[in-house]
PDB file of C-alpha atoms in Angstrom:
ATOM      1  CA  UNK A   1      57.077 116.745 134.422  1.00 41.00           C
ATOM      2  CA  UNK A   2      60.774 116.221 133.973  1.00 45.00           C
ATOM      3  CA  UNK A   3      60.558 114.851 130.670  1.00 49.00           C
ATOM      4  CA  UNK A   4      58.210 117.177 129.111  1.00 50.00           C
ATOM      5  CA  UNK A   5      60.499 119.611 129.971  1.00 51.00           C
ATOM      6  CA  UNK A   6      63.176 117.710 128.371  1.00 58.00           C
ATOM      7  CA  UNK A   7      61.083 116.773 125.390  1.00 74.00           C
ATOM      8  CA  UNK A   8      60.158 120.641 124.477  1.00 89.00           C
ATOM      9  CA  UNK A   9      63.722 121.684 125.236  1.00 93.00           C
ATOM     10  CA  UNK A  10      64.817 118.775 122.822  1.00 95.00           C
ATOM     11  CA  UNK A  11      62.170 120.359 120.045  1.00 95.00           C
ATOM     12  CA  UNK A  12      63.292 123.916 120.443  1.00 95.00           C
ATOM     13  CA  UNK A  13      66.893 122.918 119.919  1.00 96.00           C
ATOM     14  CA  UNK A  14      65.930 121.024 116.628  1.00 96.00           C
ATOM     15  CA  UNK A  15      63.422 123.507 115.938  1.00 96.00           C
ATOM     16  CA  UNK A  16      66.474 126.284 116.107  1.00 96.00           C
ATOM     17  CA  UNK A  17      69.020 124.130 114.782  1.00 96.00           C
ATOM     18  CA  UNK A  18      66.742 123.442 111.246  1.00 95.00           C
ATOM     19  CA  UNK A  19      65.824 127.180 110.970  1.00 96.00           C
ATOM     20  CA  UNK A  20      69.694 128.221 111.469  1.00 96.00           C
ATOM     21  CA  UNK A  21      70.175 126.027 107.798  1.00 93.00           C
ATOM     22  CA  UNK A  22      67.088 128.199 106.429  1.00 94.00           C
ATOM     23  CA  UNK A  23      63.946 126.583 107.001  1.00 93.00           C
ATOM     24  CA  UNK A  24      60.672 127.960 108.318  1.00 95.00           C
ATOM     25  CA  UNK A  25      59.867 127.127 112.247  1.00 95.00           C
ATOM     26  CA  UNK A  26      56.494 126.461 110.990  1.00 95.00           C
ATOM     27  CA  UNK A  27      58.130 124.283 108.461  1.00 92.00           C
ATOM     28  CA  UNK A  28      60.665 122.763 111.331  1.00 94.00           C
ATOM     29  CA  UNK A  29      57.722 121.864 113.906  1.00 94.00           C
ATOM     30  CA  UNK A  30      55.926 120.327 111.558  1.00 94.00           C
ATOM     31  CA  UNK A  31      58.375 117.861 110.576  1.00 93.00           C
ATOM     32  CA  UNK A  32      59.677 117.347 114.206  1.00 95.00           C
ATOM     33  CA  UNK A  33      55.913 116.399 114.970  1.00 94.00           C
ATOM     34  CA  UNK A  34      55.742 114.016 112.341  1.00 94.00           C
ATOM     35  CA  UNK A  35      58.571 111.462 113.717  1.00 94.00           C
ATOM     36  CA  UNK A  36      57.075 108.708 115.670  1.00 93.00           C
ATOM     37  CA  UNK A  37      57.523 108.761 119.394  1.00 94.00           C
ATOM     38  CA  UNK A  38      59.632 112.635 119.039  1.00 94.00           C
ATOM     39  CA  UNK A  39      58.920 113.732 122.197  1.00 91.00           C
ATOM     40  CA  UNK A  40      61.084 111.171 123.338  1.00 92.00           C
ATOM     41  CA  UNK A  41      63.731 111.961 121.239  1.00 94.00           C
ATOM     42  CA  UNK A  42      66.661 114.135 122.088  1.00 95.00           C
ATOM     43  CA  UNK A  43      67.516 117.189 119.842  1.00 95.00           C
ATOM     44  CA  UNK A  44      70.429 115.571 117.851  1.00 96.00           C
ATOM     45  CA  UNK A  45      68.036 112.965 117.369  1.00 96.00           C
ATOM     46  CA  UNK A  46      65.291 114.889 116.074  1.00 96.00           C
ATOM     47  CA  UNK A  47      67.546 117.188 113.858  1.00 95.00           C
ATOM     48  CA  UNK A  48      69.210 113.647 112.153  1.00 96.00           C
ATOM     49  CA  UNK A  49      65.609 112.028 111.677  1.00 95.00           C
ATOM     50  CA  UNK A  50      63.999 115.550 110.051  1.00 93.00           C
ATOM     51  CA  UNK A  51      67.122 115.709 107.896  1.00 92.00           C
ATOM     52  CA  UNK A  52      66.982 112.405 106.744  1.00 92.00           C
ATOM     53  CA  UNK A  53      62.792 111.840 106.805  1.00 84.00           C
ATOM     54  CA  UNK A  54      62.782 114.234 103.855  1.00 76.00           C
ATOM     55  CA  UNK A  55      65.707 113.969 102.224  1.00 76.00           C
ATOM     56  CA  UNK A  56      67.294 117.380 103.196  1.00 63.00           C
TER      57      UNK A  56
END
């Protein structure tokens, strides 16, 4: 249960860090979801590999 918690706390973060540069949450999630293994990813992580998985 832990890491769940950690893992969705990890997504909002990224989620919240992507749509504080201007882009959708819809937009955010969906690219968070699409990195293999995310939920095991921490936020930093998952804000570098969004940025970087589509060229932003």
């Amino acid at each position: 249960a832990v890491v769940m918690a950690t893992s969705s706390v990890a997504v909002e973060e990224a989620v919240e860090a992507l749509v504080s540069l201007g882009y959708s949450a819809i937009e955010a999630k969906r690219w968070i979801r699409s990195i293999p293994n995310y939920e095991e990813k921490t936020a930093e992580e998952l804000l570098r590999l969004s940025l970087k998985q589509f060229g932003l």
